[in-house]
Every structure is written in C-alpha cells, then in structure tokens.
Amino acid sequence: MDIKYVSTRGDKEKVTASQAILRGIAPDGGLYVPENFPKLDKSLEELKGLNYRETAYEVMKLFFTDFTEEELKYCIASAYDEKFDTEEIVPLKEADGLTYLELFHGPTLAFKDMALSILPYLMVTSAKKNGIKEKIIILTATSGDTGKAALAGFSDVEGTGIIVFYPKDGVSPFQKQQMVTEKGRNASVIAIEGNFDDAQNGVKAIFSDKELAAELKEKGYVFSSANSINIGRLVPQIVYYVYAYVKMLKSGGISPGEKIDVCVPTGNFGNILAANFAKEIGLPIERFVCASNTNKVLYDFFKSGTYDRQREFALTISPSMDILISSNLERLIYKLCGSNAAKNAEFMRELSIDGKYTVDEAMMKELRDFEAGFATEDDTLSAIKSVYDKTGYVIDTHTAVAAFVANEYRNKKISNNKIIVAATASPFKFAGSVLKALEGTGADNFNSEWDKIAELEKLSKTKLPKAALAIKDAEVRHKEVCAKDEMKQVVRTKILDGKL
Ligand SMILES: *Cc1c(COP(=O)(O)O)cnc(C)c1O
C-alpha cells in the first residue's frame, strides 16, 4: 500500500513520505499525518526472531513507502549502530513490577537519539529522491535533549547545516555542556533569553516567513525541521514499542495477544503519540498513560477537555518536559475530529489567538484509552528514591515522573495489564537532581557535575558511557546569546555569512 501524507489543517496537496520529511511542517502550518494507517504485515510471532534494525525495517517500510528497500535499510543501518552502547539498542529492565523501556543508550543519553540518529539519513535520502540541490538548514528549538541529539545526528553531514536554539536558563548543566562543546563545522548553538516555548515559537515564525525562505532559496538554502513535528521523527519512535512488546512475548513476560499499557513522560507529545500509532498498526496496547510534571497542561486537558496554555511556566527538574504547547497533540486532535481538518484548524487558531480551546463531548469519548497524571517535584524525587530503595535501579527525573504516575495508575486498578514505562533519559544526564533524591542534603557535598556523576556511578553500579565522558574537558565553542525577537536576524546572518 502506497501511503500519502496530508496536513492536519486541510492543505489540499497530498505528499509522499520523503516530501513530508523534507518539509517538516505543511505549508498551512499543519502537521503531516498518514492519510490511512498501514498495518503490520507480519504477525508479532513472526517478528520474534528479528533484531532492532530488522524490526525497524518492518515498521518503517509501512510508512515510508516511497523509499526503496535499499534506501531504507541503509538509513537504518547507519543510525542504529555502535553509536548505541548496547547491541540491543533498547534494553528492558524490570523493577518494582514495572517494565522500563530504556531509550537512552544512544550518543546523547536520552531518547531523542532514537529518532534523531536516523532523521539525517532519511532527510538526505529524501533530498536526493526529490532532486533537491539546495543545502538543507535544520532549525531546532530544544528544551535540552533534542538539541544535542540533532547536533549529533547532523554533525558534518554533507549537504546540511544546523542551528540549535535553547533556553538560556532552561537546560541542565550536562545538557548545556553537551551542546556548547559541539564540534561539527556545520553547526551553530545559540542560547535565547526566554523559555522553550519562546524558542519554539521563534523557530515556527522563521519557518513560516515566506520572504526569508525566498531570499535563502535564491542563495541555495532551504529550511527543514528536526523537531518532533517531523514525521521522520515520529515513525522511528513507533519501532521501539513494537520491539519491546515482541521482546516481552519472547521472554514469556506476556502471552500472545495480551494487552499492555504504556506510561510515557510527556512534553511535546511525540513519544506517547508514537505509542498510539503503534496501536494503529496493530500492537495490542490498551491504554496510554500520559505523565506530566508540574507543567500539567496535558493532564488538565485530559481531565477537562480544555487545553489552556495560559498559565505560569515552571522550570522543573525534568526540563525536557517543561513545555506548555505540546505540538504533536495536534495530530491526536485531528484524529479525534474524525480527520476533519477544518475543525482541527479552528482549534489551533483558537489556541494561537485565545491561548486555549475546548474539544466537544464526542471527541472526549474518543479519548477513552488515554489516562493522565502528573508528578510534583517532590513526587518525582520520592519516586527515584523509592525505586532505588526497593530494587537498586536508578532512574532519571523524567522517567521518575512516569514511574510516579504509573504507580498511581496501577493503584487505581483500572486494569491488570503489564505496564511499560518509557525510560527517556540516563540518570547521569541529570545527576544533580537524581543524587538529591537519593542522598538528600548529602548531595550538597559534591560540587562539580562530574563529582556527582562519579557518586552516581557508585550508587547505581553502572558506568557513565564513554560518549558522555568525552564532553568533560571539551572546549566550549558556542557562547552566543540572543533575545527571542532576534532569532530570525541571527539565522539569516549566519546562513548568508556562510557560517554553517
Ligand atoms: C523530550 C523528552 C521527553 C518528552 O518527550 P515528548 O516526545 O516531547 O513528549 C521526556 N523525557 C526526556 C528525557 C526527553 O528528552
């Protein structure tokens, strides 16, 4: 089956997967969704013998139907290689009755690597297929993890340049060190005086600036996005849910056809939506438990039907989830509308003008397989401590938000399904907060980030991956800071001055 992609806001043009990947966002500001959902063409039993790369091919071939087998296998093999510190790519860990799906074994120690290690290959292949001659400039706003993962993916990739904006005070010391030491000659990293939503809005505004696009095109450049709105990021994230299920099947943890639930620490709604897409292609997932930190805009939405971004923005110890506009939710809203793009576009217009929208009864009913919860800062810390005390397993702050919410959900006894918790970052990446959870004020005895990491290595009886160690004494190469209304100017100058 040939899959075409349509905009969630009604743009009439249907595009191929490769075109959707190149564009990132549709011309009308909507997100690309498959016109129809494909189904897995092998049974889950048949997938049992496959490794991660082979599973990835079985899933991605369903969505990226204009890629040849050779192209897709090349992209997959280039992405999921020794960059990951384990041959399994995504190991499963049982702890305290929950199954943790460890998505943080890539080069930047967070789950963004799962998609961003393949996106550059998908993009360059797409450019070739579509006869694009211009250099592709990747513009990215990051709440911490996307930035480095995108830099790692696109670093020195021929035919591309990358600019990353991050909120100056909104990322962890480790995340910042990862980004400002980036060595790629085609890369630029800039702090903005603002929060993640400011950065994301700035990037969106640059993307929809037709004048700038025309000027740059003439000079040989086109923009694309590595943010999680790109369908080329969403589809690779479906893979690990399929892989995890099959692995549980293989180990006897579940029996054929058994339903499971997933609990995902959520920010931009990409990861949990990928789980939802996995269900669409035939994976027996019953419920999606959406876990938020104190920026609980999604929790409130699932409870009330009103999405209201007008609220105080909190900086938390799970910074990659500090988001008030969850862009990927639009794809779910579109689905809840029965693929009525005009209706979805109206909600999105309300969101940008009034800062909120309310879905109707019928749409709320369609949400029955979603559950939601949130964890306060204290809940998050106590979840880390509790899992460690019971099992010796150390989880990071984002995973802890999900662990807390999964526990609450489990206690409600809505079902007896096994629960997969998406473990989205390595605890080493947020060593300060994790240590505070484990040792309380004892954590204050450690001054540098690296001392904290060393202590954490002892407590967790695991080693910091080599890739992470490399940034320790690396030279800081990116020191630029700009105001949020200067982003466009900065981008234009960098590109025209040939800095990428
Ligand atoms: C990005 C990120 C999240 C949130 O994922 P979304 O797909 O944006 O919902 C959660 N945890 C970590 C560590 C992340 O980097």
Coordinates of C-alpha atoms in Angstrom, one line a residue, residues 19-464:
Q19 CA 8.4 15.2 0.8
A20 CA 6.8 15.3 4.2
I21 CA 10.2 14.6 5.8
L22 CA 11.8 17.4 3.8
R23 CA 9.2 19.9 4.7
G24 CA 8.8 19.1 8.3
I25 CA 5.7 21.2 8.6
A26 CA 3.0 21.6 6.0
P27 CA 2.7 25.0 4.1
D28 CA -0.5 25.8 6.0
G29 CA 1.2 25.3 9.4
G30 CA -0.3 21.9 9.9
L31 CA 1.5 18.6 10.7
Y32 CA 1.7 15.7 8.2
V33 CA -0.2 12.6 9.1
P34 CA -0.6 9.4 7.0
E35 CA -3.8 9.5 5.0
N36 CA -4.5 5.9 6.2
F37 CA -2.8 3.8 8.7
P38 CA -0.9 0.8 7.4
K39 CA -1.0 -2.5 9.4
L40 CA 1.9 -4.7 10.3
D41 CA 2.2 -7.3 7.5
K42 CA 3.9 -9.8 9.7
S43 CA 2.5 -11.3 12.9
L44 CA 4.1 -10.3 16.2
E45 CA 5.0 -14.0 16.5
E46 CA 6.9 -13.7 13.2
L47 CA 8.8 -10.6 14.5
K48 CA 10.2 -12.6 17.4
G49 CA 13.3 -13.6 15.6
L50 CA 14.2 -10.0 14.5
N51 CA 16.8 -7.7 15.9
Y52 CA 16.2 -4.0 16.4
R53 CA 17.3 -3.0 12.9
E54 CA 15.2 -5.7 11.3
T55 CA 12.2 -4.7 13.4
A56 CA 12.8 -1.1 12.4
Y57 CA 12.6 -2.0 8.8
E58 CA 9.3 -3.9 9.2
V59 CA 7.8 -0.8 10.8
M60 CA 9.3 2.0 8.7
K61 CA 8.6 0.3 5.4
L62 CA 4.9 0.6 6.1
F63 CA 5.1 4.3 6.4
F64 CA 7.9 5.4 4.2
T65 CA 6.6 3.7 1.1
D66 CA 8.4 5.8 -1.5
F67 CA 11.8 4.7 -0.1
T68 CA 13.3 1.7 -1.8
E69 CA 14.2 -1.3 0.4
E70 CA 17.9 -0.5 -0.1
E71 CA 17.5 3.2 0.9
L72 CA 15.6 2.4 4.0
K73 CA 17.9 -0.4 5.1
Y74 CA 20.9 2.0 4.5
C75 CA 19.3 4.7 6.7
I76 CA 18.5 2.1 9.5
A77 CA 21.9 0.5 9.4
S78 CA 23.7 4.0 9.5
A79 CA 21.6 5.1 12.5
Y80 CA 21.4 2.1 14.8
D81 CA 25.0 1.0 15.0
E82 CA 27.8 1.3 17.6
K83 CA 26.7 4.8 18.4
F84 CA 24.4 2.9 20.9
D85 CA 26.2 1.5 23.9
T86 CA 24.3 -1.8 23.7
E87 CA 23.7 -4.2 20.8
E88 CA 20.1 -4.5 22.0
I89 CA 19.6 -0.7 21.3
V90 CA 16.7 -0.5 23.7
P91 CA 17.0 -2.9 26.7
L92 CA 14.1 -3.7 29.0
K93 CA 14.5 -3.6 32.8
E94 CA 12.0 -4.9 35.3
A95 CA 11.9 -3.0 38.6
D96 CA 9.2 -3.0 41.2
G97 CA 6.6 -4.5 38.9
L98 CA 7.0 -2.1 36.0
T99 CA 8.9 -2.7 32.8
Y100 CA 11.2 0.1 31.9
L101 CA 12.0 0.5 28.2
E102 CA 15.4 2.1 28.2
L103 CA 15.5 4.6 25.4
F104 CA 18.7 6.3 26.5
H105 CA 21.5 4.2 25.2
G106 CA 22.3 6.5 22.2
P107 CA 25.2 9.0 22.0
T108 CA 23.4 11.8 24.0
L109 CA 22.0 9.6 26.7
A110 CA 18.3 10.5 26.1
F111 CA 15.5 9.1 24.0
K112 CA 15.7 11.8 21.3
D113 CA 18.6 9.7 19.8
M114 CA 16.1 7.0 18.9
A115 CA 14.7 9.3 16.1
L116 CA 17.4 11.8 15.6
S117 CA 20.1 9.3 14.8
I118 CA 18.1 8.3 11.7
L119 CA 16.5 11.6 10.7
P120 CA 19.6 13.0 8.9
Y121 CA 19.8 9.9 6.8
L122 CA 16.1 10.0 6.0
M123 CA 16.4 13.6 5.1
V124 CA 19.5 13.4 2.9
T125 CA 18.0 10.4 1.1
S126 CA 14.7 12.3 0.7
A127 CA 16.6 15.3 -0.8
K128 CA 18.2 13.0 -3.4
K129 CA 14.9 11.4 -4.3
N130 CA 13.3 14.8 -4.8
G131 CA 16.1 16.4 -6.8
I132 CA 16.8 19.0 -4.1
K133 CA 20.1 20.8 -4.8
E134 CA 20.0 23.3 -2.0
K135 CA 21.8 22.9 1.3
I136 CA 19.3 21.9 4.0
I137 CA 19.4 24.1 7.1
I138 CA 18.0 22.4 10.1
L139 CA 16.5 24.8 12.6
T140 CA 15.7 23.4 16.0
A141 CA 14.3 24.7 19.3
T142 CA 15.3 22.5 22.2
S143 CA 14.2 22.0 25.8
G144 CA 17.6 20.3 26.3
D145 CA 17.7 16.8 24.7
T146 CA 16.6 17.4 21.1
G147 CA 19.4 19.9 20.6
K148 CA 22.3 17.7 21.3
A149 CA 20.7 14.7 19.6
A150 CA 20.1 16.8 16.5
L151 CA 23.6 18.1 16.6
A152 CA 25.0 14.6 17.0
G153 CA 22.9 13.4 14.1
F154 CA 23.6 16.2 11.6
S155 CA 27.2 17.0 12.6
D156 CA 29.2 17.3 9.4
V157 CA 26.6 15.5 7.4
E158 CA 27.2 16.6 3.8
G159 CA 24.6 19.0 2.3
T160 CA 23.2 20.1 5.7
G161 CA 23.7 22.8 8.3
I162 CA 22.2 23.0 11.7
I163 CA 21.2 25.8 14.1
V164 CA 20.0 25.0 17.6
F165 CA 18.3 27.4 20.0
Y166 CA 18.0 26.6 23.7
P167 CA 16.5 28.5 26.6
K168 CA 19.4 30.1 28.4
D169 CA 18.4 29.0 31.9
G170 CA 16.2 26.1 31.0
V171 CA 18.6 23.2 30.4
S172 CA 20.7 21.1 32.8
P173 CA 24.4 21.8 33.2
F174 CA 25.1 18.5 31.5
Q175 CA 22.8 19.2 28.6
K176 CA 24.4 22.6 28.1
Q177 CA 27.9 21.2 28.2
Q178 CA 26.9 18.7 25.6
M179 CA 25.6 21.4 23.2
V180 CA 28.2 24.2 23.7
T181 CA 31.0 21.8 23.0
E182 CA 29.6 20.6 19.7
K183 CA 32.4 20.3 17.1
G184 CA 30.5 20.0 13.8
R185 CA 31.7 22.6 11.3
N186 CA 28.1 22.9 10.0
A187 CA 26.6 23.6 13.4
S188 CA 25.6 26.7 15.5
V189 CA 24.3 26.6 19.0
I190 CA 22.6 29.8 20.5
A191 CA 21.1 30.5 23.9
I192 CA 18.0 32.6 23.9
E193 CA 16.7 34.8 26.7
G194 CA 13.4 33.1 27.1
N195 CA 11.9 29.7 27.7
F196 CA 11.4 26.7 25.5
D197 CA 8.0 27.9 24.1
D198 CA 9.7 31.2 23.1
A199 CA 12.4 29.3 21.3
Q200 CA 9.8 27.0 19.6
N201 CA 7.6 30.0 18.6
G202 CA 10.6 31.8 17.2
V203 CA 11.6 28.8 15.1
K204 CA 8.0 28.3 13.9
A205 CA 7.9 32.0 12.9
I206 CA 11.1 31.7 10.9
F207 CA 9.7 28.6 9.1
S208 CA 6.5 30.4 8.1
D209 CA 8.4 33.5 6.8
K210 CA 8.0 33.3 3.1
E211 CA 10.2 36.3 2.3
L212 CA 13.1 34.9 4.1
A213 CA 12.6 31.4 2.5
A214 CA 12.6 33.0 -0.9
E215 CA 15.7 35.0 -0.2
L216 CA 17.6 32.0 1.1
K217 CA 16.4 29.7 -1.7
E218 CA 17.9 32.0 -4.2
K219 CA 21.2 31.7 -2.4
G220 CA 21.0 27.9 -2.3
Y221 CA 19.5 27.1 1.1
V222 CA 16.2 25.5 2.3
F223 CA 15.0 25.1 5.9
S224 CA 13.8 21.9 7.4
S225 CA 12.9 20.9 11.0
A226 CA 14.4 18.3 13.2
N227 CA 11.7 18.9 15.9
S228 CA 9.3 16.2 16.8
I229 CA 6.7 17.5 14.5
N230 CA 8.6 16.0 11.6
I231 CA 7.0 12.7 10.6
G232 CA 10.6 11.4 10.1
R233 CA 11.0 11.6 13.8
L234 CA 7.6 10.1 14.8
V235 CA 7.7 7.0 12.7
P236 CA 11.1 5.7 14.1
Q237 CA 9.7 6.1 17.6
I238 CA 6.9 3.5 16.8
V239 CA 9.6 0.9 16.3
Y240 CA 10.7 0.5 20.0
Y241 CA 7.1 -0.1 21.2
V242 CA 6.8 -2.9 18.7
Y243 CA 10.3 -4.2 19.6
A244 CA 9.5 -4.1 23.4
Y245 CA 6.2 -5.9 23.0
V246 CA 7.8 -8.7 20.9
K247 CA 10.7 -9.0 23.4
M248 CA 8.3 -9.4 26.3
L249 CA 6.5 -12.0 24.2
K250 CA 9.7 -13.8 23.6
S251 CA 10.7 -13.9 27.2
G252 CA 7.3 -15.1 28.3
G253 CA 6.5 -11.9 30.2
I254 CA 3.3 -11.7 28.2
S255 CA 1.4 -14.2 26.1
P256 CA 0.3 -13.8 22.5
G257 CA -2.4 -11.2 22.1
E258 CA -2.1 -10.0 25.7
K259 CA -2.8 -6.3 26.1
I260 CA -0.4 -3.9 27.7
D261 CA -0.5 -0.3 28.9
V262 CA 2.2 2.3 28.3
C263 CA 3.1 5.2 30.6
V264 CA 5.2 8.0 28.9
P265 CA 6.8 11.1 30.5
T266 CA 5.4 13.7 28.1
G267 CA 6.3 17.1 26.8
N268 CA 5.7 17.7 23.2
F269 CA 3.5 14.6 22.9
G270 CA 5.7 12.9 20.3
N271 CA 6.7 9.8 22.3
I272 CA 3.3 8.9 23.5
L273 CA 1.7 9.6 20.1
A274 CA 4.2 7.1 18.6
A275 CA 2.8 4.5 21.0
N276 CA -0.7 5.4 19.8
F277 CA 0.5 5.0 16.2
A278 CA 1.9 1.6 17.2
K279 CA -1.6 0.6 18.3
E280 CA -2.9 1.8 14.9
I281 CA -0.6 -0.6 13.1
G282 CA -1.7 -3.5 15.2
L283 CA 0.2 -3.6 18.5
P284 CA -2.1 -4.7 21.4
I285 CA -1.8 -1.6 23.6
E286 CA -4.9 -0.9 25.7
R287 CA -4.2 2.4 27.4
F288 CA -1.8 5.3 27.1
V289 CA -0.9 6.9 30.4
C290 CA 0.3 10.5 29.9
A291 CA 2.6 11.6 32.6
S292 CA 3.3 15.3 33.1
N293 CA 5.5 17.3 35.5
T294 CA 4.1 20.5 37.2
N295 CA 3.6 22.0 33.7
K296 CA 0.5 19.8 33.6
V297 CA -1.3 21.3 30.7
L298 CA -1.9 17.9 29.2
Y299 CA -3.2 16.4 32.4
D300 CA -5.7 19.3 32.7
F301 CA -6.7 18.7 29.0
F302 CA -7.3 15.0 29.5
K303 CA -9.4 15.7 32.6
S304 CA -11.4 18.7 31.4
G305 CA -11.3 18.7 27.6
T306 CA -9.8 22.2 27.7
Y307 CA -6.3 22.8 26.5
D308 CA -5.2 26.1 28.1
R309 CA -1.6 27.2 27.7
Q310 CA -2.2 30.4 29.6
R311 CA -0.5 29.6 32.9
E312 CA 2.7 30.1 34.8
F313 CA 5.6 28.3 33.2
A314 CA 7.5 26.3 35.7
L315 CA 11.2 25.3 35.4
T316 CA 11.4 21.8 36.9
I317 CA 14.0 19.1 37.5
S318 CA 12.6 17.3 34.4
P319 CA 13.4 20.2 32.0
S320 CA 12.8 18.3 28.8
M321 CA 9.1 18.2 29.7
D322 CA 8.9 21.9 30.5
I323 CA 6.5 22.7 27.7
L324 CA 3.1 24.4 27.5
I325 CA 2.4 23.9 23.9
S326 CA 2.6 20.2 23.1
S327 CA 2.8 20.5 19.3
N328 CA 2.2 16.8 18.5
L329 CA -1.1 16.8 20.3
E330 CA -2.4 18.4 17.1
R331 CA -2.1 15.1 15.4
L332 CA -4.3 13.4 18.0
I333 CA -6.8 16.3 17.9
Y334 CA -7.1 15.8 14.2
K335 CA -7.8 12.1 14.6
L336 CA -10.4 12.9 17.4
C337 CA -12.1 15.2 14.9
G338 CA -12.5 12.3 12.6
S339 CA -9.8 13.7 10.3
N340 CA -11.8 16.9 9.9
A341 CA -9.0 19.3 9.1
A342 CA -11.2 22.4 9.2
K343 CA -12.4 21.6 12.7
N344 CA -8.8 21.0 13.8
A345 CA -7.6 24.2 12.2
E346 CA -10.2 26.1 14.1
F347 CA -9.0 24.7 17.4
M348 CA -5.4 25.6 16.6
R349 CA -6.5 29.1 15.6
E350 CA -8.2 29.4 19.0
L351 CA -5.0 28.2 20.7
S352 CA -2.9 30.8 19.0
I353 CA -5.3 33.6 19.4
D354 CA -7.0 32.9 22.8
G355 CA -4.4 30.6 24.2
K356 CA -6.9 27.8 24.6
Y357 CA -9.6 25.6 23.1
T358 CA -12.2 23.1 24.3
V359 CA -13.0 19.9 22.5
D360 CA -16.6 18.5 22.3
E361 CA -18.2 15.6 24.1
A362 CA -17.8 13.2 21.1
M363 CA -14.1 13.9 21.0
M364 CA -13.7 13.4 24.7
K365 CA -15.3 9.9 24.2
E366 CA -12.7 9.1 21.7
L367 CA -10.1 9.8 24.3
R368 CA -11.2 6.8 26.5
D369 CA -7.9 4.9 26.0
F370 CA -5.9 7.8 27.5
E371 CA -5.2 8.3 31.2
A372 CA -3.3 11.1 32.7
G373 CA -1.4 12.0 35.8
F374 CA 1.2 14.4 37.0
A375 CA 4.1 14.4 39.5
T376 CA 5.2 17.4 41.5
E377 CA 8.9 18.0 42.2
D378 CA 8.7 16.1 45.5
D379 CA 6.7 13.3 43.9
T380 CA 9.5 13.0 41.3
L381 CA 12.3 12.9 43.9
S382 CA 10.5 10.4 46.0
A383 CA 9.8 8.1 43.0
I384 CA 13.6 8.0 42.3
K385 CA 14.3 7.1 46.0
S386 CA 11.5 4.6 46.2
V387 CA 12.5 2.6 43.1
Y388 CA 16.2 2.7 44.2
D389 CA 15.4 1.6 47.8
K390 CA 13.3 -1.3 46.6
T391 CA 15.4 -2.5 43.7
G392 CA 18.7 -0.7 43.4
Y393 CA 17.7 0.6 40.0
V394 CA 18.4 4.3 39.4
I395 CA 16.0 6.2 37.2
D396 CA 16.3 9.8 35.9
T397 CA 13.9 12.7 36.8
H398 CA 11.8 12.3 33.6
T399 CA 11.4 8.6 33.9
A400 CA 10.6 9.2 37.6
V401 CA 7.6 11.4 36.6
A402 CA 6.3 8.4 34.6
A403 CA 7.1 6.0 37.4
F404 CA 5.2 8.0 39.9
V405 CA 2.2 8.3 37.6
A406 CA 2.3 4.7 36.6
N407 CA 2.2 3.7 40.2
E408 CA -0.8 5.9 40.9
Y409 CA -2.5 4.4 37.8
R410 CA -1.7 0.9 39.0
N411 CA -3.2 1.6 42.4
K412 CA -6.4 2.6 40.7
K413 CA -6.7 -1.0 39.4
I414 CA -8.3 0.0 36.2
S415 CA -6.6 -3.0 34.6
N416 CA -4.1 -5.7 35.4
N417 CA -2.2 -5.1 32.2
K418 CA 1.6 -5.1 32.3
I419 CA 2.9 -1.5 32.1
I420 CA 5.8 -0.4 30.0
V421 CA 7.3 2.8 31.3
A422 CA 9.3 4.8 28.7
A423 CA 12.6 5.5 30.4
T424 CA 13.7 8.5 28.5
A425 CA 17.0 9.7 29.9
S426 CA 20.0 8.3 31.7
P427 CA 20.2 9.3 35.3
F428 CA 23.8 10.6 34.6
K429 CA 22.3 13.3 32.5
F430 CA 20.5 14.8 35.5
A431 CA 23.0 13.7 38.1
G432 CA 22.4 16.6 40.5
S433 CA 18.7 16.1 40.9
V434 CA 19.0 12.3 41.0
L435 CA 21.6 12.5 43.7
K436 CA 19.5 14.9 45.7
A437 CA 16.7 12.3 45.5
L438 CA 18.9 9.6 46.7
E439 CA 21.0 11.4 49.3
G440 CA 19.1 14.5 50.3
T441 CA 21.3 17.2 51.6
G442 CA 24.2 14.8 51.4
A443 CA 24.2 15.6 47.7
D444 CA 25.4 19.1 48.5
N445 CA 28.9 17.6 49.4
F446 CA 29.5 17.2 45.7
N447 CA 30.4 20.4 43.9
S448 CA 31.0 19.6 40.3
E449 CA 28.7 17.8 37.9
W450 CA 31.5 15.3 37.4
D451 CA 31.8 14.5 41.1
K452 CA 28.0 13.9 41.2
I453 CA 28.3 11.6 38.3
A454 CA 31.1 9.7 40.0
E455 CA 28.9 9.2 43.1
L456 CA 26.0 8.1 40.9
E457 CA 28.2 5.5 39.2
K458 CA 28.9 4.0 42.7
L459 CA 25.3 4.1 43.8
S460 CA 23.9 2.7 40.6
K461 CA 26.8 0.2 40.0
T462 CA 26.8 1.3 36.4
K463 CA 29.4 3.3 34.4
L464 CA 28.9 6.5 32.6

